[in-house]
Short mmCIF file of C-alpha atoms in Angstrom, two decimals:
data_model
loop_
_atom_site.label_atom_id
_atom_site.label_comp_id
_atom_site.label_asym_id
_atom_site.label_seq_id
_atom_site.Cartn_x
_atom_site.Cartn_y
_atom_site.Cartn_z
CA MET P 261 -169.50 69.79 -11.75
CA GLU P 262 -169.79 73.48 -12.11
CA PHE P 263 -171.50 75.42 -9.42
CA THR P 264 -173.88 78.21 -9.98
CA PRO P 265 -172.32 81.60 -9.31
CA LEU P 266 -173.68 83.00 -5.97
CA ASP P 267 -174.17 86.30 -7.38
CA GLN P 268 -176.55 84.70 -10.18
CA ILE P 269 -178.89 82.97 -7.79
CA ASP P 270 -180.92 86.16 -7.01
CA LYS P 271 -181.25 86.68 -10.84
CA VAL P 272 -182.41 83.11 -11.28
CA HIS P 273 -185.07 83.65 -8.72
CA LEU P 274 -186.34 86.90 -10.46
CA GLU P 275 -186.42 85.37 -13.85
CA LEU P 276 -188.37 82.54 -12.58
CA ARG P 277 -190.89 84.92 -10.82
CA SER P 278 -191.21 86.84 -14.13
CA GLY P 279 -191.68 83.60 -16.01
CA PHE P 280 -194.49 82.56 -13.64
CA ASN P 281 -195.90 86.06 -13.84
CA SER P 282 -196.04 85.86 -17.57
CA GLY P 283 -199.08 83.38 -17.38
CA LYS P 284 -197.35 80.97 -19.76
CA LEU P 285 -198.52 77.95 -17.46
CA LYS P 286 -202.03 79.30 -17.25
CA SER P 287 -202.58 77.07 -20.46
CA LEU P 288 -202.90 73.48 -19.64
CA ALA P 289 -201.66 72.81 -23.16
CA TYR P 290 -198.30 74.49 -22.28
CA ARG P 291 -198.11 72.67 -18.97
CA LYS P 292 -198.60 69.26 -20.87
CA TYR P 293 -195.86 70.28 -23.31
CA GLN P 294 -193.41 71.09 -20.51
CA ILE P 295 -194.36 67.86 -18.84
CA LEU P 296 -193.88 65.78 -22.02
CA GLN P 297 -190.53 67.50 -22.63
CA LEU P 298 -189.50 66.68 -19.13
CA GLY P 299 -190.53 62.91 -19.89
CA TYR P 300 -188.36 62.91 -22.97
CA LEU P 301 -185.46 64.52 -21.16
CA VAL P 302 -185.20 61.24 -19.35
CA GLN P 303 -186.30 58.88 -22.13
CA ASP P 304 -184.01 60.32 -24.79
CA ASN P 305 -180.93 60.34 -22.27
CA ALA P 306 -181.69 57.06 -20.25
CA GLU P 307 -178.26 55.66 -21.20
CA ARG P 308 -176.56 58.72 -20.18
CA PHE P 309 -178.27 58.87 -16.87
CA ASN P 310 -177.60 55.28 -16.25
CA ASP P 311 -173.94 56.08 -16.76
CA ALA P 312 -174.07 59.03 -14.65
CA LEU P 313 -176.00 57.04 -11.73
CA ALA P 314 -173.24 54.34 -12.09
CA SER P 315 -170.54 56.96 -11.78
CA ASP P 316 -172.11 58.62 -8.70
CA LEU P 317 -173.36 55.61 -6.67
CA GLY P 318 -171.84 52.56 -8.30
CA ARG P 319 -175.29 51.29 -8.72
CA PRO P 320 -176.17 48.32 -11.14
CA THR P 321 -178.07 49.13 -14.38
CA LEU P 322 -181.07 47.19 -13.31
CA GLU P 323 -181.36 49.14 -10.05
CA ASN P 324 -180.99 52.42 -12.04
CA ASN P 325 -183.84 51.36 -14.49
CA PHE P 326 -186.06 49.77 -11.70
CA LEU P 327 -185.71 52.51 -9.17
CA GLU P 328 -185.10 55.83 -11.01
CA ILE P 329 -185.22 55.91 -14.80
CA GLY P 330 -188.36 53.84 -15.22
CA PRO P 331 -190.20 55.63 -12.50
CA SER P 332 -189.12 59.05 -13.63
CA ILE P 333 -190.67 58.52 -17.21
CA GLY P 334 -193.69 56.92 -15.45
CA ASP P 335 -194.19 60.17 -13.28
CA THR P 336 -194.14 62.39 -16.23
CA LYS P 337 -196.74 60.39 -18.19
CA GLN P 338 -198.99 60.11 -15.23
CA ALA P 339 -198.84 64.11 -14.72
CA TYR P 340 -199.30 64.67 -18.47
CA GLN P 341 -202.18 62.39 -18.68
CA ASN P 342 -204.01 63.80 -15.56
CA VAL P 343 -203.54 67.50 -15.76
CA GLU P 344 -207.00 68.16 -16.83
CA LYS P 345 -208.56 66.03 -14.13
CA TRP P 346 -206.11 67.42 -11.51
CA THR P 347 -206.81 71.01 -12.16
CA LYS P 348 -210.49 70.67 -12.67
CA PRO P 349 -212.51 72.76 -10.11
CA GLU P 350 -214.18 70.76 -7.48
CA LYS P 351 -217.73 71.32 -6.00
CA PRO P 352 -218.10 70.79 -2.32
CA ALA P 353 -220.53 68.49 -0.85
CA PHE P 354 -224.27 69.56 -1.35
CA SER P 355 -225.44 71.98 1.15
CA LEU P 356 -229.15 73.44 0.77
CA ASN P 357 -228.22 76.58 2.60
CA PHE P 358 -225.21 77.52 0.36
CA THR P 359 -225.72 75.71 -3.00
CA ALA P 360 -227.34 78.82 -4.56
CA MET P 361 -223.97 80.70 -3.90
CA ARG P 362 -222.41 78.33 -6.37
CA PRO P 363 -219.27 77.43 -4.00
CA VAL P 364 -216.32 75.85 -6.06
CA VAL P 365 -212.66 75.10 -5.00
CA ARG P 366 -210.25 76.26 -7.78
CA LYS P 367 -206.95 74.56 -8.13
CA GLU P 368 -204.37 77.20 -8.75
CA PRO P 369 -200.46 77.16 -8.69
CA LYS P 370 -198.65 78.54 -5.81
CA GLY P 371 -196.17 80.36 -7.59
CA VAL P 372 -192.33 79.78 -7.77
CA VAL P 373 -191.21 76.77 -5.94
CA LEU P 374 -187.92 75.10 -4.91
CA ILE P 375 -187.21 71.42 -5.02
CA ILE P 376 -184.11 70.32 -3.02
CA SER P 377 -183.40 66.72 -4.14
CA PRO P 378 -181.13 64.14 -2.40
CA PHE P 379 -178.21 61.94 -3.53
CA ASN P 380 -179.75 58.61 -2.92
CA TYR P 381 -182.32 58.82 -5.66
CA PRO P 382 -180.96 62.02 -7.45
CA LEU P 383 -183.07 61.48 -10.63
CA TRP P 384 -186.56 60.22 -9.58
CA LEU P 385 -186.72 62.50 -6.56
CA THR P 386 -186.09 65.51 -8.99
CA ILE P 387 -188.12 64.61 -12.04
CA GLY P 388 -191.19 63.32 -10.31
CA PRO P 389 -191.59 66.42 -8.07
CA VAL P 390 -190.88 68.78 -11.08
CA ALA P 391 -193.60 66.92 -12.98
CA GLY P 392 -196.12 67.68 -10.30
CA ALA P 393 -195.09 71.20 -9.85
CA LEU P 394 -195.48 71.90 -13.54
CA ALA P 395 -198.73 70.29 -13.61
CA ALA P 396 -199.95 72.55 -10.92
CA GLY P 397 -198.66 75.45 -12.96
CA ASN P 398 -195.75 76.54 -10.91
CA ALA P 399 -192.16 77.81 -12.11
CA VAL P 400 -189.45 75.54 -10.55
CA ALA P 401 -185.93 75.98 -9.28
CA ILE P 402 -184.06 72.72 -8.88
CA LYS P 403 -181.21 72.13 -6.31
CA PRO P 404 -179.78 68.68 -7.03
CA SER P 405 -177.28 67.02 -4.58
CA GLU P 406 -173.54 68.11 -4.71
CA ASN P 407 -172.89 64.36 -3.84
CA THR P 408 -174.05 63.33 -7.15
CA PRO P 409 -171.93 65.39 -9.55
CA ALA P 410 -172.54 63.39 -12.54
CA VAL P 411 -176.33 63.41 -12.29
CA SER P 412 -176.51 67.11 -11.27
CA SER P 413 -174.28 67.97 -14.17
CA LEU P 414 -176.39 66.21 -16.58
CA LEU P 415 -179.49 67.78 -15.34
CA ALA P 416 -178.06 71.28 -15.53
CA GLU P 417 -176.94 70.45 -19.18
CA LEU P 418 -180.30 69.02 -20.31
CA VAL P 419 -182.83 71.14 -18.74
CA PRO P 420 -182.13 74.26 -20.72
CA LYS P 421 -182.37 72.01 -23.89
CA TYR P 422 -185.74 70.50 -23.12
CA LEU P 423 -187.68 72.92 -20.96
CA ASP P 424 -188.66 76.56 -20.94
CA GLN P 425 -185.75 78.50 -19.03
CA ASP P 426 -188.40 81.05 -17.92
CA LEU P 427 -190.15 78.18 -15.74
CA VAL P 428 -187.49 75.61 -14.74
CA ARG P 429 -183.79 76.33 -13.71
CA VAL P 430 -181.17 74.24 -12.12
CA VAL P 431 -179.01 75.76 -9.27
CA ASN P 432 -176.04 73.48 -8.65
CA GLY P 433 -173.65 73.99 -5.78
CA SER P 434 -172.99 72.82 -2.03
CA ILE P 435 -173.74 74.62 1.24
CA PRO P 436 -173.41 78.24 0.34
CA GLU P 437 -175.51 77.93 -2.81
CA THR P 438 -178.19 76.14 -0.88
CA THR P 439 -178.09 78.79 1.93
CA LYS P 440 -178.35 81.59 -0.59
CA LEU P 441 -181.39 79.71 -2.16
CA LEU P 442 -183.02 79.46 1.30
CA GLU P 443 -182.58 83.29 1.92
CA LEU P 444 -185.01 83.82 -0.81
CA GLN P 445 -188.76 83.87 -0.71
CA TRP P 446 -190.40 80.91 -2.31
CA ASP P 447 -193.98 79.79 -2.53
CA HIS P 448 -193.40 76.32 -1.54
CA ILE P 449 -190.20 74.16 -0.69
CA LEU P 450 -189.89 70.27 -1.10
CA TYR P 451 -186.97 69.00 0.56
CA THR P 452 -185.86 65.49 0.73
CA GLY P 453 -182.85 64.41 2.86
CA SER P 454 -181.68 64.12 6.44
CA GLY P 455 -183.70 65.42 9.46
CA ARG P 456 -180.69 67.70 10.48
CA VAL P 457 -180.86 69.54 7.42
CA GLY P 458 -184.50 69.37 7.29
CA LYS P 459 -184.64 71.47 10.48
CA ILE P 460 -182.59 74.10 8.76
CA VAL P 461 -184.73 74.22 5.69
CA ALA P 462 -187.86 74.47 7.92
CA ALA P 463 -186.33 77.42 10.03
CA ALA P 464 -185.18 79.29 6.96
CA ALA P 465 -188.67 78.77 5.42
CA ALA P 466 -190.44 79.97 8.58
CA LYS P 467 -188.73 83.43 8.02
CA HIS P 468 -191.05 84.01 5.05
CA LEU P 469 -193.91 81.79 6.25
CA THR P 470 -193.17 79.44 3.22
CA PRO P 471 -194.97 76.12 3.42
CA VAL P 472 -192.52 73.17 3.41
CA THR P 473 -192.86 69.36 2.64
CA LEU P 474 -190.11 67.37 4.34
CA GLU P 475 -189.34 63.90 3.41
CA LEU P 476 -186.75 62.82 5.91
CA GLY P 477 -186.16 59.18 7.11
CA GLY P 478 -185.51 57.41 10.32
CA LYS P 479 -185.10 53.80 11.53
CA SER P 480 -187.81 51.76 9.60
CA PRO P 481 -188.36 48.58 11.64
CA VAL P 482 -189.69 45.02 10.28
CA VAL P 483 -191.64 42.96 12.35
CA ILE P 484 -191.38 39.20 11.91
CA ASP P 485 -194.22 36.89 12.84
CA PRO P 486 -192.96 33.39 12.79
CA ASN P 487 -196.31 32.53 11.03
CA CYS P 488 -195.00 34.22 7.80
CA ASP P 489 -193.78 32.98 4.31
CA LEU P 490 -190.14 32.64 5.49
CA GLU P 491 -188.39 32.47 2.01
CA THR P 492 -190.48 35.36 0.74
CA ALA P 493 -189.74 37.66 3.68
CA ALA P 494 -186.01 36.96 3.78
CA ARG P 495 -185.91 37.49 0.02
CA ARG P 496 -187.63 40.72 -0.05
CA ILE P 497 -186.19 42.16 3.32
CA LEU P 498 -182.66 41.47 2.07
CA TRP P 499 -183.39 42.98 -1.27
CA GLY P 500 -184.63 46.08 0.36
CA LYS P 501 -181.35 46.49 2.44
CA VAL P 502 -178.90 45.78 -0.47
CA ALA P 503 -180.54 47.91 -3.17
CA ASN P 504 -178.63 50.94 -3.55
CA ALA P 505 -176.38 49.68 -0.77
CA GLY P 506 -179.08 50.39 1.86
CA GLN P 507 -179.09 54.21 0.88
CA THR P 508 -182.86 54.33 0.85
CA CYS P 509 -184.91 56.45 3.29
CA VAL P 510 -187.55 53.53 3.52
CA ALA P 511 -185.07 50.73 3.50
CA PRO P 512 -185.58 48.26 6.43
CA ASP P 513 -183.28 49.51 9.08
CA TYR P 514 -183.66 46.59 11.75
CA ILE P 515 -185.56 43.56 12.34
CA LEU P 516 -187.81 42.60 15.39
CA VAL P 517 -188.12 38.92 15.83
CA PRO P 518 -189.34 36.67 18.58
CA LYS P 519 -186.18 35.38 20.13
CA ASP P 520 -186.87 31.51 19.37
CA PHE P 521 -187.18 32.24 15.81
CA GLN P 522 -184.29 34.59 15.43
CA ASP P 523 -181.68 31.83 14.26
CA THR P 524 -184.19 30.44 11.85
CA PHE P 525 -184.70 33.78 10.15
CA ALA P 526 -181.10 34.63 10.16
CA ASP P 527 -180.41 31.38 8.23
CA ALA P 528 -183.09 32.32 5.71
CA LEU P 529 -181.29 35.55 5.12
CA LYS P 530 -177.97 33.81 4.71
CA ASN P 531 -179.65 31.46 2.23
CA THR P 532 -181.01 34.27 0.36
CA TYR P 533 -177.72 36.19 0.17
CA ASP P 534 -175.97 33.12 -1.16
CA LYS P 535 -178.68 33.09 -4.04
CA PHE P 536 -178.32 36.85 -4.49
CA TYR P 537 -174.56 36.71 -4.79
CA PRO P 538 -173.02 33.56 -5.97
CA GLU P 539 -169.45 33.14 -6.85
CA SER P 540 -170.16 34.65 -10.38
CA ALA P 541 -171.71 37.80 -9.01
CA LYS P 542 -170.13 38.74 -5.87
CA PRO P 543 -171.16 42.25 -4.46
CA SER P 544 -167.49 43.32 -4.17
CA VAL P 545 -167.36 43.03 -8.16
CA SER P 546 -167.88 46.52 -9.71
CA GLY P 547 -171.31 47.07 -11.23
CA ALA P 548 -173.02 44.24 -9.35
CA TYR P 549 -173.79 46.15 -6.27
CA ALA P 550 -173.77 49.99 -5.22
CA ARG P 551 -171.24 51.90 -3.19
CA LEU P 552 -171.68 54.27 -0.35
CA ILE P 553 -172.09 57.63 -1.65
CA THR P 554 -168.99 59.68 0.02
CA PRO P 555 -165.91 58.70 2.11
CA GLN P 556 -167.58 60.34 5.04
CA ALA P 557 -170.54 58.07 4.63
CA PHE P 558 -168.26 54.99 4.59
CA THR P 559 -166.70 56.08 7.57
CA ARG P 560 -169.78 56.65 9.39
CA VAL P 561 -171.53 53.32 8.55
CA ASN P 562 -168.18 51.37 8.85
CA ALA P 563 -168.08 52.90 12.50
CA LEU P 564 -171.36 51.74 13.28
CA LEU P 565 -170.50 48.17 12.23
CA LYS P 566 -167.24 47.96 14.17
CA GLY P 567 -168.91 49.02 17.25
CA THR P 568 -171.58 46.58 17.39
CA LYS P 569 -171.65 43.96 19.99
CA GLY P 570 -173.99 41.78 18.12
CA THR P 571 -172.99 38.52 16.21
CA VAL P 572 -172.18 38.99 12.41
CA VAL P 573 -174.38 36.30 10.56
CA PHE P 574 -172.56 36.99 7.28
CA GLY P 575 -170.94 39.91 5.62
CA GLY P 576 -168.62 42.59 7.25
CA GLU P 577 -166.10 43.04 4.56
CA THR P 578 -165.20 46.53 3.79
CA ASP P 579 -162.87 48.55 1.39
CA GLU P 580 -162.36 52.20 2.38
CA ALA P 581 -160.66 52.87 -1.00
CA THR P 582 -163.71 51.98 -3.14
CA LYS P 583 -166.62 52.98 -0.29
CA TYR P 584 -167.32 49.26 -0.30
CA ILE P 585 -169.49 47.60 2.61
CA GLN P 586 -170.58 44.05 2.03
CA PRO P 587 -174.39 43.41 2.81
CA THR P 588 -174.19 42.32 6.40
CA VAL P 589 -176.66 40.81 8.86
CA VAL P 590 -176.02 41.02 12.46
CA LYS P 591 -178.02 39.04 15.10
CA ASP P 592 -178.43 39.37 19.05
CA VAL P 593 -178.24 43.13 18.81
CA GLN P 594 -179.42 45.05 21.90
CA PRO P 595 -181.22 48.29 22.09
CA ASP P 596 -178.20 50.08 23.23
CA ASP P 597 -175.87 48.83 20.41
CA THR P 598 -174.29 51.23 17.99
CA LEU P 599 -176.15 49.82 15.22
CA MET P 600 -179.55 51.22 16.95
CA SER P 601 -178.04 54.64 17.74
CA GLU P 602 -179.07 56.20 14.44
CA GLU P 603 -180.43 55.50 11.01
CA ILE P 604 -177.99 53.15 9.37
CA PHE P 605 -178.54 54.14 5.72
CA GLY P 606 -176.25 51.53 4.57
CA PRO P 607 -176.17 47.75 3.91
CA ILE P 608 -175.97 46.64 7.47
CA LEU P 609 -179.10 44.74 8.88
CA PRO P 610 -179.49 44.22 12.57
CA ILE P 611 -181.74 41.73 14.17
CA VAL P 612 -183.12 42.60 17.54
CA PRO P 613 -184.69 39.59 19.46
CA VAL P 614 -187.88 40.32 21.43
CA LYS P 615 -190.19 38.21 23.60
CA ASP P 616 -193.14 38.55 21.09
CA ILE P 617 -195.15 40.70 18.94
CA ASP P 618 -196.46 42.92 22.00
CA GLU P 619 -192.86 43.65 23.02
CA ALA P 620 -192.04 44.46 19.31
CA ILE P 621 -194.86 46.97 19.27
CA ALA P 622 -193.69 48.50 22.56
CA PHE P 623 -190.14 48.63 21.17
CA ILE P 624 -191.29 50.65 18.17
CA ASN P 625 -193.46 52.98 20.19
CA ALA P 626 -190.56 53.94 22.36
CA ARG P 627 -188.74 55.52 19.55
CA ASP P 628 -189.35 58.18 16.91
CA HIS P 629 -192.09 57.40 14.58
CA PRO P 630 -190.54 55.75 11.47
CA LEU P 631 -191.04 56.68 7.82
CA ALA P 632 -192.01 53.18 7.12
CA LEU P 633 -193.18 50.21 9.31
CA TYR P 634 -193.06 46.70 7.87
CA VAL P 635 -194.57 43.49 9.14
CA PHE P 636 -194.20 40.19 7.66
CA SER P 637 -197.02 37.75 8.64
CA SER P 638 -199.77 35.37 7.23
CA ASP P 639 -201.95 36.16 10.11
CA ASN P 640 -204.33 39.20 9.47
CA ALA P 641 -204.82 39.79 13.19
CA VAL P 642 -201.05 40.18 13.80
CA LYS P 643 -200.77 42.58 10.83
CA ALA P 644 -203.93 44.48 12.29
CA LYS P 645 -202.43 44.40 15.79
CA VAL P 646 -198.97 45.81 14.67
CA PHE P 647 -200.45 48.67 12.49
CA ASP P 648 -203.36 49.58 14.88
CA ASN P 649 -201.12 50.07 17.87
CA THR P 650 -198.25 52.01 16.24
CA GLN P 651 -197.68 55.20 14.15
CA SER P 652 -195.58 55.54 11.06
CA GLY P 653 -195.42 57.20 7.73
CA ALA P 654 -196.39 54.08 5.82
CA ALA P 655 -197.73 50.72 7.20
CA ILE P 656 -196.62 47.88 4.84
CA ALA P 657 -197.33 44.15 5.09
CA ASN P 658 -195.35 41.46 3.18
CA GLU P 659 -193.41 43.89 0.95
CA VAL P 660 -190.73 46.53 1.47
CA LEU P 661 -189.27 49.63 -0.38
CA ILE P 662 -191.69 49.99 -3.36
CA HIS P 663 -194.65 51.64 -1.83
CA PRO P 664 -193.45 55.20 -2.58
CA GLY P 665 -193.69 54.24 -6.33
CA VAL P 666 -197.38 52.75 -5.96
CA ASP P 667 -199.75 54.87 -7.85
CA GLY P 668 -202.42 56.57 -5.60
CA LEU P 669 -200.36 56.01 -2.28
CA PRO P 670 -199.13 59.12 -0.39
CA PHE P 671 -195.26 59.10 0.51
CA GLY P 672 -194.45 60.85 3.55
CA GLY P 673 -193.46 60.80 7.27
CA ILE P 674 -194.88 61.66 10.51
CA GLY P 675 -193.04 63.60 13.42
CA PRO P 676 -189.39 63.45 12.89
CA SER P 677 -189.62 61.17 9.77
CA GLY P 678 -191.20 64.13 7.81
CA SER P 679 -194.26 66.32 7.17
CA GLY P 680 -196.49 66.34 4.13
CA TYR P 681 -196.83 63.93 1.26
CA HIS P 682 -195.90 63.74 -2.21
CA THR P 683 -195.45 61.39 -5.31
CA GLY P 684 -198.11 61.34 -8.10
CA LYS P 685 -201.38 63.29 -7.45
CA TYR P 686 -199.98 64.29 -3.90
CA THR P 687 -197.10 65.97 -5.53
CA PHE P 688 -199.71 68.04 -7.62
CA ASP P 689 -201.52 68.70 -4.36
CA ILE P 690 -198.55 70.13 -2.42
CA PHE P 691 -197.96 72.57 -5.10
CA THR P 692 -201.48 73.62 -5.49
CA HIS P 693 -203.33 76.40 -3.68
CA LEU P 694 -207.12 75.50 -3.08
CA ARG P 695 -208.78 78.65 -3.61
CA ALA P 696 -212.32 78.89 -2.13
CA SER P 697 -214.82 80.68 -4.66
CA MET P 698 -218.37 81.60 -4.71
CA ASP P 699 -220.75 83.69 -7.03
CA SER P 700 -223.79 84.58 -4.88
CA PRO P 701 -226.66 86.11 -6.68
CA SER P 702 -228.74 88.95 -5.21
CA TRP P 703 -231.81 87.08 -4.68
CA VAL P 704 -229.96 85.08 -1.93
CA ASP P 705 -230.73 88.01 0.44
CA LYS P 706 -234.46 86.90 0.50
CA ILE P 707 -233.11 83.80 2.12
CA LEU P 708 -230.37 85.38 4.35
CA ALA P 709 -231.94 88.80 4.91
CA ALA P 710 -231.64 87.97 8.80
CA ARG P 711 -227.74 88.48 8.71
CA TYR P 712 -228.32 92.31 8.26
CA PRO P 713 -228.70 94.82 11.10
CA PRO P 714 -230.82 95.79 12.84
CA TYR P 715 -230.81 92.58 14.76
CA THR P 716 -234.16 91.61 16.09
CA THR P 717 -235.56 88.87 17.97
CA LYS P 718 -237.30 87.44 14.85
CA LYS P 719 -234.07 87.59 12.99
CA VAL P 720 -232.25 85.60 15.74
CA ASN P 721 -234.76 82.87 15.52
CA ALA P 722 -234.58 82.78 11.97
CA VAL P 723 -230.93 82.28 11.86
CA ARG P 724 -231.31 79.62 14.62
CA LYS P 725 -233.93 77.85 12.41
CA LEU P 726 -231.88 78.14 9.22
CA LEU P 727 -228.39 77.31 10.42
CA PHE P 728 -228.53 75.26 13.63
CA ALA P 729 -227.86 71.73 12.55
CA ARG P 730 -229.96 68.89 14.02
CA LEU P 731 -227.45 66.74 15.90
CA PRO P 732 -228.12 62.95 16.39
CA ALA P 733 -230.00 61.75 19.52
CA ARG P 734 -227.78 62.62 22.73
CA PRO P 735 -226.06 59.31 23.97
CA SER P 736 -227.10 57.83 27.12
CA ALA P 737 -223.52 56.71 27.97
CA PRO P 738 -220.08 56.42 26.57
CA PRO P 739 -219.58 53.35 24.29
CA PRO P 740 -217.43 50.59 25.63
CA ILE P 741 -213.85 51.07 25.08
CA GLY P 742 -212.44 48.99 22.17
CA VAL P 743 -215.69 48.34 20.67
CA ALA P 744 -216.28 49.38 17.17
CA SER P 745 -219.13 51.59 16.34
CA GLY P 746 -221.43 51.48 13.22
CA LYS P 747 -222.99 48.63 11.34
CA LYS P 748 -221.19 45.54 10.69
CA ARG P 749 -220.48 45.11 6.98
CA TRP P 750 -220.30 41.69 5.34
CA GLY P 751 -216.83 41.13 3.63
CA ARG P 752 -217.09 40.82 -0.28
CA TRP P 753 -215.63 37.25 -0.15
CA PHE P 754 -218.76 36.26 2.01
CA LEU P 755 -221.01 37.78 -0.58
CA VAL P 756 -219.07 36.06 -3.54
CA ALA P 757 -219.44 32.69 -1.46
CA THR P 758 -223.12 33.20 -0.93
CA ALA P 759 -223.65 33.95 -4.61
CA ILE P 760 -221.90 30.81 -5.61
CA ALA P 761 -223.75 28.66 -3.06
CA LEU P 762 -227.09 30.20 -4.27
CA ALA P 763 -226.24 29.56 -7.93
CA SER P 764 -225.17 25.91 -7.18
CA PHE P 765 -228.50 25.36 -5.16
CA LEU P 766 -230.50 26.79 -8.15
CA THR P 767 -228.69 24.79 -10.71
CA LYS P 768 -229.27 21.57 -8.73
CA ARG P 769 -232.87 22.45 -7.98
CA SER P 770 -233.54 23.20 -11.84
CA LYS P 771 -231.94 19.95 -12.67
CA ALA P 772 -234.01 18.11 -10.11
CA LEU P 773 -237.29 19.78 -11.39
CA THR P 774 -236.44 19.05 -15.15
CA GLY P 775 -235.22 15.39 -14.31
CA SER P 776 -231.98 15.74 -15.85
CA SER P 777 -228.78 14.18 -14.37
#
């Protein structure tokens, strides 16, 4: 991979600033053209990106298409189709006091933004953010990961061919190039990666008061309720761990399961593994299963595995030469185990036995807020109990991994797992400045004349009468703790059932009156 010369990075920054100031992207038509070009950049070169992803990550073709290439094209299409809707000025809620001033919220670009994308999803977590930034009208600098040289080189080759170089540029490199980029003033930075580097990015941005969106990670737990669809839970959780060899920020990191159900669930995972990888498709076979990204990543994850005091249910095979670690499940893992010391970011799944759901909740709350929290249960009360008594970036029931790609859902963390949100419309939002605007006619002074000096008692009374809101009646006492406020709303299924029952009753009554059978 050819690195961008350090002495050229300032020039790239200035040229992007000039491109933004040219006003090209004030035209929604030109924004849409650039976004569509971005989509075709991926679609036209899908096979090349598949080969590049396979080269960098050893990832199977199906995963490349399902997790990256398809979602990248989808994100560009969504942005293309919604530019007019997303950029349309919004009127605030009606206020009799201020409606005459014609208040409106304008959606304007922030300026020149920096997107630092990660190695684990080097295409999707580049293309999606760029689509949102262009939809908002920004010029964009892309810093791909140096750990995916094939994908990063391909992006550097294709971006100038498909996109306006005044508006979108790729800067390739490692720590020195990233450090140089962070010395410059940007109007927003989106960083996806580790918490350690996230702190560096945030500190650098703070020097310029640059807003930052950080998508980081952490140990995302899975809570297992014995009252769950066992086969489905095992299948989905294991898939979430083996996809991309566990190198996903929202991959299930560990399982919390009642102790007397641990062996049952471990057996279900083993049965699922045997179905995923029969003799004809062993994970050790090249092309059937991804590899760890670097020798350093292999060494770190392998050390976690070798240090565990838990019991290996299946897996455990490794090959340093190919950075291969077999999908591995370990049961009877204790809180102080090596596998619980940090985010695994690899294909090892520890099972931590707990007494019950309450202990699982306490276990989660004693640690950093995760990027995702999963619960598998057929009991709505259990799901609500877990979600209502924990904090996490996402709260997902009976599914794993795919929620960042679900249209309309925000993707982001809380606390150490990240700050801010992106994907889809939320990406547009982070790169958009909400600019308050009003146009107040002169006759409004007839209503608000009291604001002008000299201040008199009459004017004070007029202001109080006009602007002091009438609050609801003062409560006589605090409400009981744990009791929901507001009116009870009947569920839609109750209404459907009522409608069906009423229709059945009327039909029978009609037949009775007409004498029909």
